[in-house]
Structure formats: C-alpha cells, structure tokens
Amino acid sequence: MKPINDSLNQLINKKDFKARLEALKKNIMSNQDVRAFIQEHRYELDEQMVDRGLMKMHEFIDQSKCCDKCPSLQSCVNMVKGYHPQLVVKGRNIDIQYERCPRKVQEDERKEQESLIQCMYIPKEILQARMSKITLERERFEAVTLAEEFVSEYEPGKKMKALYLYGEFGVGKTFILGAIANSLAEKKVKSTILYVPEFLRELKGSFQDQSFNEKIEYVKKVPVLMLDDLGAESVTSWMRDDVLGTILQFRMLENLPTFFSSNLNFKELEHHLTYTQRGEKEELKAARVMERIKSLATPVEITGDNRRDR
C-alpha cells in the first residue's frame, strides 16, 4: 500500500487540481472583505499563512455577513444560525470566529426586554405595547406625557409618584401600563403587571400549596408594580387590609413605584373599599388604604371611545 503522503502529492501535482486551486485563490483574493482583512493584518501575514487560510477564507465569503443574504433570522443561511463569520489571525493561522448577527442581537434584546416584564393574568399582546403606538388624542395626552416623564426620571430608590389611570372600559388604560413597562425594560428596569381580581382569587387558593407568602413577597418587592383593574374585585376585610394594604404599605415605605388602572375614580374606589361582601361598613379601613394609594400615585382620567368595540 502506498503511503498517504505519496497519494496527496500525486493529487496536488495534477495540472487540473493546481488550476482549480489557483482559480479558487483568485476568486477568494478578489473578495472585498478578504482584501480588507489582509490589508489590515499585512504586517502579521505572509504568503504561507494566506495559502493555509484559503479554505477558511472560502468558508467566510460563502456565508452571510450582517444578514445580507438572510431574509430573516429563522431563514439564516449560515453554518451557525444567527451568527456571522469574522476573519481573525490566531498565531500563525487565519481562522474564523462567529459573532451574533444584527438580527440575532435584536432578537436577544427583545427576549431580554420581555423577560423584564412579568404579566400575571394579563393578555400577552400587552407585551407589544409601545408609547409610539398610543394615539396621542386629547384624552390620552396627559397620561402619556406623565408616563414618559416618569420613565425618563426613574431611578431605583428615588421617591417618585406613579400614575392612577382611571376611566371607562376599553379606553386604553392597560395598554398604557404595558407601554410604560416596555419603556422601563429598555432601561433594564423590571416590572410586573397583574390583573387584581385574578391575583386575589389565586391567593385564596395558595394557602393549600403554601405559596401565599412567596407571592405576596414578590409583589411587595418588584421594582415597579402595576395593579390593573383595581376596584373590579370583591371586597373582603382580608383582601383590603391583609393583602392590598400590606403590599401598598411596604411599597410606600420603600419608595417602590406602583401604578394602578381602574374604572373608578378615587371617591368611587373609596366607596367600593368601604363595603365588604358581608355588608360591613368600614370607612376608616378604606380611608387608610386610599391614603396609601394617593401617596403612591397621581390620578389621571382617560376618556374616549371603547376601543374594544372596534
């Protein structure tokens, strides 16, 4: 059996192989990106290194750079989906390293941003809410202006008043909360939007699995909390005093911003909190909770047409 080196030498010495190799080298060396790389590293490279690196450079030029050959991230044509090649010098060799392409960076940032917003019992489409998507009609101008001011001025630990958005069904209160949450996520600020009636129903059942304290502690301490549809829940002394009151008291003392949305204004909400399911009238306890809400948030009315009917 002939040694493998003899076989390789015979293959290399064939004229057609040499011709194809020269054609390949000419094609590679005519590539604009390859020429720029060689020019940038001209003091590190010699002819032998260039010859040894031909296949790496060939691999490089056949792939998409900066998504120029890819219609989408899902349809990425590269060897490693979502990563594009960069030529580098490693020791005495030309090599390739793969870095995230622009679409992959954008997708990773989107996922990171979504991970900063926890929606509890809230439609997932709220994650798509953006300030730029809010129609700046007269009915929403004040709310949007104050929301943007909050986002721009927010700092952890800084005492800031959030917003109490109130108005009829379907005027966009929850959407605005989602837009605020997304704007905060762009600043790497974590927030939670939760639908109050469903949250309270789940808390009642959490005594059995012993997760009650864990859920309360999370809601108390999240950097920015958004309580959606406050006033739509059934009032009990336990809900008002031991749950809502406890959460709001902690957040007020720790300067943790808390947003609200409701169909009720302050006066209507206080009346709602005054009467329990059992028919008990507890004005003082309701007033105590309202003082915490007023300390945490500025009331802003939102009017307009019901957009859910469109």
Tab-separated table of C-alpha atoms in Angstrom:
chain	number	residue	atom	x	y	z
A	1	MET	CA	0.000	0.000	0.000
A	2	LYS	CA	1.345	3.421	-0.960
A	3	PRO	CA	1.940	5.947	1.856
A	4	ILE	CA	-0.875	8.555	2.050
A	5	ASN	CA	1.627	11.396	1.508
A	6	ASP	CA	2.528	9.937	-1.894
A	7	SER	CA	-1.130	9.893	-2.901
A	8	LEU	CA	-1.624	13.503	-1.749
A	9	ASN	CA	1.466	14.646	-3.617
A	10	GLN	CA	0.236	12.984	-6.809
A	11	LEU	CA	-3.142	14.724	-6.411
A	12	ILE	CA	-1.551	18.108	-5.821
A	13	ASN	CA	0.788	17.728	-8.806
A	14	LYS	CA	-2.053	17.159	-11.218
A	15	LYS	CA	-2.481	20.157	-13.519
A	16	ASP	CA	-6.281	20.325	-13.212
A	17	PHE	CA	-6.048	20.413	-9.413
A	18	LYS	CA	-3.482	23.197	-9.488
A	19	ALA	CA	-5.590	25.111	-11.958
A	20	ARG	CA	-8.711	24.794	-9.806
A	21	LEU	CA	-6.735	25.822	-6.733
A	22	GLU	CA	-5.367	28.908	-8.484
A	23	ALA	CA	-8.855	29.814	-9.699
A	24	LEU	CA	-10.221	29.398	-6.182
A	25	LYS	CA	-7.421	31.516	-4.734
A	26	LYS	CA	-8.009	34.222	-7.345
A	27	ASN	CA	-11.720	34.255	-6.537
A	28	ILE	CA	-11.058	34.434	-2.791
A	29	MET	CA	-8.434	37.150	-3.085
A	30	SER	CA	-10.755	39.279	-5.229
A	31	ASN	CA	-13.322	39.425	-2.418
A	32	GLN	CA	-13.534	42.932	-0.988
A	33	ASP	CA	-13.827	41.779	2.644
A	34	VAL	CA	-10.898	39.391	2.309
A	35	ARG	CA	-8.725	42.095	0.762
A	36	ALA	CA	-9.638	44.468	3.588
A	37	PHE	CA	-8.735	41.796	6.164
A	38	ILE	CA	-5.367	41.086	4.548
A	39	GLN	CA	-4.602	44.797	4.287
A	40	GLU	CA	-5.481	45.326	7.962
A	41	HIS	CA	-3.197	42.435	9.024
A	42	ARG	CA	-0.494	42.867	6.364
A	43	TYR	CA	2.282	43.044	8.978
A	44	GLU	CA	1.156	39.764	10.613
A	45	LEU	CA	0.536	37.661	7.491
A	46	ASP	CA	2.868	36.058	4.989
A	47	GLU	CA	2.163	34.110	1.797
A	48	GLN	CA	2.251	30.724	3.503
A	49	MET	CA	-0.310	31.820	6.091
A	50	VAL	CA	-2.553	33.118	3.324
A	51	ASP	CA	-2.274	29.838	1.424
A	52	ARG	CA	-3.039	27.807	4.547
A	53	GLY	CA	-6.031	30.015	5.254
A	54	LEU	CA	-7.641	29.702	1.810
A	55	MET	CA	-10.341	27.264	2.950
A	56	LYS	CA	-11.164	29.392	5.999
A	57	MET	CA	-11.461	32.461	3.793
A	58	HIS	CA	-13.574	30.470	1.342
A	59	GLU	CA	-15.864	29.455	4.208
A	60	PHE	CA	-16.026	33.128	5.187
A	61	ILE	CA	-17.019	34.572	1.807
A	62	ASP	CA	-19.701	31.911	1.198
A	63	GLN	CA	-21.681	32.996	4.263
A	64	SER	CA	-23.951	35.921	5.029
A	65	LYS	CA	-22.444	38.942	6.731
A	66	CYS	CA	-24.663	41.442	8.572
A	67	CYS	CA	-27.700	39.471	7.361
A	68	ASP	CA	-27.099	40.446	3.712
A	69	LYS	CA	-28.128	37.001	2.406
A	70	CYS	CA	-30.772	36.123	5.011
A	71	PRO	CA	-34.450	37.082	4.635
A	72	SER	CA	-34.976	36.554	8.383
A	73	LEU	CA	-33.319	35.125	11.481
A	74	GLN	CA	-35.337	31.922	11.091
A	75	SER	CA	-34.122	31.593	7.477
A	76	CYS	CA	-30.459	32.272	8.286
A	77	VAL	CA	-28.215	30.570	5.694
A	78	ASN	CA	-25.083	30.488	7.822
A	79	MET	CA	-23.445	27.404	9.331
A	80	VAL	CA	-24.371	28.641	12.797
A	81	LYS	CA	-27.841	30.207	12.633
A	82	GLY	CA	-27.878	33.756	13.969
A	83	TYR	CA	-24.098	34.113	13.879
A	84	HIS	CA	-21.973	35.598	11.114
A	85	PRO	CA	-18.253	34.944	10.479
A	86	GLN	CA	-15.319	37.204	11.191
A	87	LEU	CA	-11.804	36.523	9.912
A	88	VAL	CA	-9.140	36.614	12.632
A	89	VAL	CA	-5.446	35.852	12.986
A	90	LYS	CA	-4.667	33.171	15.554
A	91	GLY	CA	-0.980	32.561	15.961
A	92	ARG	CA	0.371	31.651	12.520
A	93	ASN	CA	-3.022	30.872	11.020
A	94	ILE	CA	-6.067	32.588	9.587
A	95	ASP	CA	-9.208	31.425	11.340
A	96	ILE	CA	-12.914	32.240	11.681
A	97	GLN	CA	-14.809	33.263	14.762
A	98	TYR	CA	-18.580	33.579	14.825
A	99	GLU	CA	-20.374	36.531	16.376
A	100	ARG	CA	-24.059	37.317	16.757
A	101	CYS	CA	-25.528	38.883	13.634
A	102	PRO	CA	-27.617	42.104	13.857
A	103	ARG	CA	-30.905	40.167	13.714
A	104	LYS	CA	-29.745	37.790	16.453
A	105	VAL	CA	-28.712	40.744	18.627
A	106	GLN	CA	-32.103	42.358	18.050
A	107	GLU	CA	-33.948	39.120	18.866
A	108	ASP	CA	-31.898	38.531	22.030
A	109	GLU	CA	-32.572	42.090	23.161
A	110	ARG	CA	-36.294	41.607	22.513
A	111	LYS	CA	-36.342	38.419	24.589
A	112	GLU	CA	-34.349	40.072	27.366
A	113	GLN	CA	-36.742	43.004	27.356
A	114	GLU	CA	-39.764	40.708	27.552
A	115	SER	CA	-38.138	38.809	30.427
A	116	LEU	CA	-38.038	42.070	32.406
A	117	ILE	CA	-41.828	42.351	32.209
A	118	GLN	CA	-43.910	39.794	34.036
A	119	CYS	CA	-47.566	39.758	33.067
A	120	MET	CA	-49.746	37.959	35.587
A	121	TYR	CA	-53.211	37.150	34.189
A	122	ILE	CA	-52.726	39.864	31.541
A	123	PRO	CA	-53.061	39.226	27.761
A	124	LYS	CA	-49.682	38.597	26.131
A	125	GLU	CA	-50.351	41.254	23.491
A	126	ILE	CA	-49.705	43.830	26.211
A	127	LEU	CA	-46.029	42.877	25.746
A	128	GLN	CA	-46.284	44.524	22.316
A	129	ALA	CA	-47.469	47.860	23.758
A	130	ARG	CA	-45.233	50.831	22.970
A	131	MET	CA	-45.528	54.535	23.645
A	132	SER	CA	-45.165	55.145	19.916
A	133	LYS	CA	-48.285	53.054	19.275
A	134	ILE	CA	-50.512	55.171	21.513
A	135	THR	CA	-52.691	57.537	19.548
A	136	LEU	CA	-51.984	60.962	21.021
A	137	GLU	CA	-55.541	62.171	21.210
A	138	ARG	CA	-56.537	64.822	23.702
A	139	GLU	CA	-57.975	62.164	26.035
A	140	ARG	CA	-54.589	60.437	26.445
A	141	PHE	CA	-52.159	63.332	26.138
A	142	GLU	CA	-51.766	63.983	29.867
A	143	ALA	CA	-51.358	60.299	30.723
A	144	VAL	CA	-48.745	59.721	28.022
A	145	THR	CA	-46.837	62.884	28.925
A	146	LEU	CA	-46.687	61.967	32.618
A	147	ALA	CA	-45.768	58.368	31.764
A	148	GLU	CA	-42.853	59.495	29.602
A	149	GLU	CA	-41.688	61.870	32.341
A	150	PHE	CA	-41.763	59.019	34.856
A	151	VAL	CA	-39.712	56.721	32.632
A	152	SER	CA	-37.104	59.378	31.862
A	153	GLU	CA	-36.705	60.363	35.523
A	154	TYR	CA	-36.904	56.902	37.099
A	155	GLU	CA	-34.032	55.827	39.331
A	156	PRO	CA	-34.043	52.895	41.781
A	157	GLY	CA	-34.768	54.081	45.301
A	158	LYS	CA	-35.839	57.543	44.168
A	159	LYS	CA	-39.152	58.679	45.643
A	160	MET	CA	-41.475	59.049	42.668
A	161	LYS	CA	-45.202	59.149	42.227
A	162	ALA	CA	-46.595	56.755	39.671
A	163	LEU	CA	-49.997	57.093	37.962
A	164	TYR	CA	-53.526	56.063	38.859
A	165	LEU	CA	-55.202	55.729	35.443
A	166	TYR	CA	-58.986	55.667	35.592
A	167	GLY	CA	-61.768	55.756	33.062
A	168	GLU	CA	-64.398	53.684	31.285
A	169	PHE	CA	-63.884	50.225	29.780
A	170	GLY	CA	-61.645	49.959	26.735
A	171	VAL	CA	-60.093	53.439	26.698
A	172	GLY	CA	-56.532	52.079	26.766
A	173	LYS	CA	-55.526	52.098	30.442
A	174	THR	CA	-53.900	48.658	30.427
A	175	PHE	CA	-52.205	49.351	27.100
A	176	ILE	CA	-50.578	52.455	28.580
A	177	LEU	CA	-49.353	50.394	31.534
A	178	GLY	CA	-47.829	47.920	29.076
A	179	ALA	CA	-46.149	50.745	27.162
A	180	ILE	CA	-44.664	52.092	30.403
A	181	ALA	CA	-43.419	48.609	31.302
A	182	ASN	CA	-41.728	48.257	27.893
A	183	SER	CA	-40.111	51.684	28.150
A	184	LEU	CA	-38.759	50.741	31.573
A	185	ALA	CA	-37.498	47.411	30.211
A	186	GLU	CA	-35.438	49.339	27.664
A	187	LYS	CA	-33.695	50.842	30.688
A	188	LYS	CA	-33.257	47.333	32.177
A	189	VAL	CA	-35.882	48.006	34.859
A	190	LYS	CA	-38.008	45.029	35.913
A	191	SER	CA	-41.759	45.448	36.312
A	192	THR	CA	-44.838	43.325	36.922
A	193	ILE	CA	-48.349	43.938	35.604
A	194	LEU	CA	-51.017	41.917	37.361
A	195	TYR	CA	-54.761	41.726	36.974
A	196	VAL	CA	-56.008	42.341	40.512
A	197	PRO	CA	-59.240	40.232	40.597
A	198	GLU	CA	-57.495	37.093	39.296
A	199	PHE	CA	-54.460	37.625	41.511
A	200	LEU	CA	-56.680	37.774	44.598
A	201	ARG	CA	-58.564	34.646	43.527
A	202	GLU	CA	-55.286	32.778	43.146
A	203	LEU	CA	-54.051	33.990	46.513
A	204	LYS	CA	-57.085	32.400	48.185
A	205	GLY	CA	-56.110	29.042	46.739
A	206	SER	CA	-52.425	29.395	47.531
A	207	PHE	CA	-52.915	28.639	51.223
A	208	GLN	CA	-53.113	24.959	50.284
A	209	ASP	CA	-49.810	24.856	48.369
A	210	GLN	CA	-48.122	27.202	50.871
A	211	SER	CA	-47.078	29.678	48.162
A	212	PHE	CA	-49.088	32.576	49.597
A	213	ASN	CA	-46.187	34.299	51.357
A	214	GLU	CA	-43.910	33.823	48.364
A	215	LYS	CA	-46.406	35.529	46.029
A	216	ILE	CA	-47.030	38.389	48.442
A	217	GLU	CA	-43.297	38.953	48.947
A	218	TYR	CA	-42.666	39.058	45.203
A	219	VAL	CA	-45.411	41.624	44.562
A	220	LYS	CA	-44.277	43.714	47.517
A	221	LYS	CA	-40.673	43.926	46.305
A	222	VAL	CA	-40.756	44.053	42.490
A	223	PRO	CA	-39.069	47.330	41.398
A	224	VAL	CA	-42.151	48.655	39.577
A	225	LEU	CA	-45.624	47.218	40.183
A	226	MET	CA	-48.717	47.807	38.058
A	227	LEU	CA	-52.092	46.831	39.515
A	228	ASP	CA	-54.602	46.510	36.697
A	229	ASP	CA	-58.370	46.870	37.151
A	230	LEU	CA	-58.357	47.719	40.831
A	231	GLY	CA	-61.951	48.012	42.021
A	232	ALA	CA	-63.246	45.097	39.952
A	233	GLU	CA	-62.593	42.633	42.800
A	234	SER	CA	-64.985	41.574	45.528
A	235	VAL	CA	-64.080	43.325	48.782
A	236	THR	CA	-63.312	41.408	51.933
A	237	SER	CA	-61.524	42.653	55.005
A	238	TRP	CA	-58.765	40.119	54.295
A	239	MET	CA	-58.281	41.317	50.702
A	240	ARG	CA	-58.317	45.011	51.572
A	241	ASP	CA	-56.335	45.030	54.813
A	242	ASP	CA	-54.083	41.953	54.810
A	243	VAL	CA	-53.281	41.813	51.103
A	244	LEU	CA	-53.717	45.171	49.375
A	245	GLY	CA	-52.972	47.240	52.463
A	246	THR	CA	-49.858	45.226	53.324
A	247	ILE	CA	-48.462	45.431	49.778
A	248	LEU	CA	-49.082	49.160	49.451
A	249	GLN	CA	-47.689	49.976	52.904
A	250	PHE	CA	-44.426	48.200	52.126
A	251	ARG	CA	-44.055	49.813	48.701
A	252	MET	CA	-44.830	53.260	50.075
A	253	LEU	CA	-42.157	52.962	52.790
A	254	GLU	CA	-39.563	51.513	50.390
A	255	ASN	CA	-40.172	54.094	47.629
A	256	LEU	CA	-41.196	51.410	45.133
A	257	PRO	CA	-43.337	52.925	42.344
A	258	THR	CA	-46.824	51.482	41.989
A	259	PHE	CA	-49.142	52.151	39.058
A	260	PHE	CA	-52.873	51.492	39.030
A	261	SER	CA	-55.659	51.247	36.498
A	262	SER	CA	-59.333	51.304	37.429
A	263	ASN	CA	-62.792	52.093	36.182
A	264	LEU	CA	-63.304	54.054	39.404
A	265	ASN	CA	-62.043	57.472	40.447
A	266	PHE	CA	-60.654	57.967	43.970
A	267	LYS	CA	-64.025	58.756	45.525
A	268	GLU	CA	-65.715	55.778	43.865
A	269	LEU	CA	-62.851	53.448	44.802
A	270	GLU	CA	-63.023	54.516	48.445
A	271	HIS	CA	-66.750	53.775	48.469
A	272	HIS	CA	-66.039	50.389	46.872
A	273	LEU	CA	-63.450	49.532	49.540
A	274	THR	CA	-65.705	50.650	52.368
A	275	TYR	CA	-68.312	47.887	51.998
A	276	THR	CA	-67.331	44.244	52.293
A	277	GLN	CA	-69.139	41.216	50.863
A	278	ARG	CA	-70.700	40.653	54.265
A	279	GLY	CA	-72.234	44.105	54.211
A	280	GLU	CA	-69.836	45.557	56.763
A	281	LYS	CA	-69.199	49.282	56.517
A	282	GLU	CA	-65.566	50.047	57.374
A	283	GLU	CA	-64.888	53.643	56.393
A	284	LEU	CA	-61.704	54.068	58.426
A	285	LYS	CA	-60.014	50.990	56.952
A	286	ALA	CA	-60.992	52.006	53.423
A	287	ALA	CA	-59.666	55.520	54.019
A	288	ARG	CA	-56.368	54.070	55.263
A	289	VAL	CA	-55.871	52.114	52.023
A	290	MET	CA	-56.842	55.152	49.957
A	291	GLU	CA	-54.221	57.281	51.682
A	292	ARG	CA	-51.575	54.788	50.616
A	293	ILE	CA	-52.836	54.825	47.029
A	294	LYS	CA	-52.857	58.627	46.959
A	295	SER	CA	-49.329	58.671	48.342
A	296	LEU	CA	-48.147	56.310	45.604
A	297	ALA	CA	-49.900	57.641	42.518
A	298	THR	CA	-51.295	60.731	40.809
A	299	PRO	CA	-54.847	60.299	39.423
A	300	VAL	CA	-55.204	60.795	35.668
A	301	GLU	CA	-58.528	60.353	33.905
A	302	ILE	CA	-58.594	58.783	30.455
A	303	THR	CA	-61.686	59.238	28.345
A	304	GLY	CA	-62.604	58.399	24.782
A	305	ASP	CA	-64.310	55.644	22.827
A	306	ASN	CA	-64.272	51.998	23.825
A	307	ARG	CA	-61.550	50.599	21.546
A	308	ARG	CA	-62.508	47.021	22.296
A	309	ASP	CA	-65.677	47.519	20.254
A	310	ARG	CA	-63.689	48.391	17.117
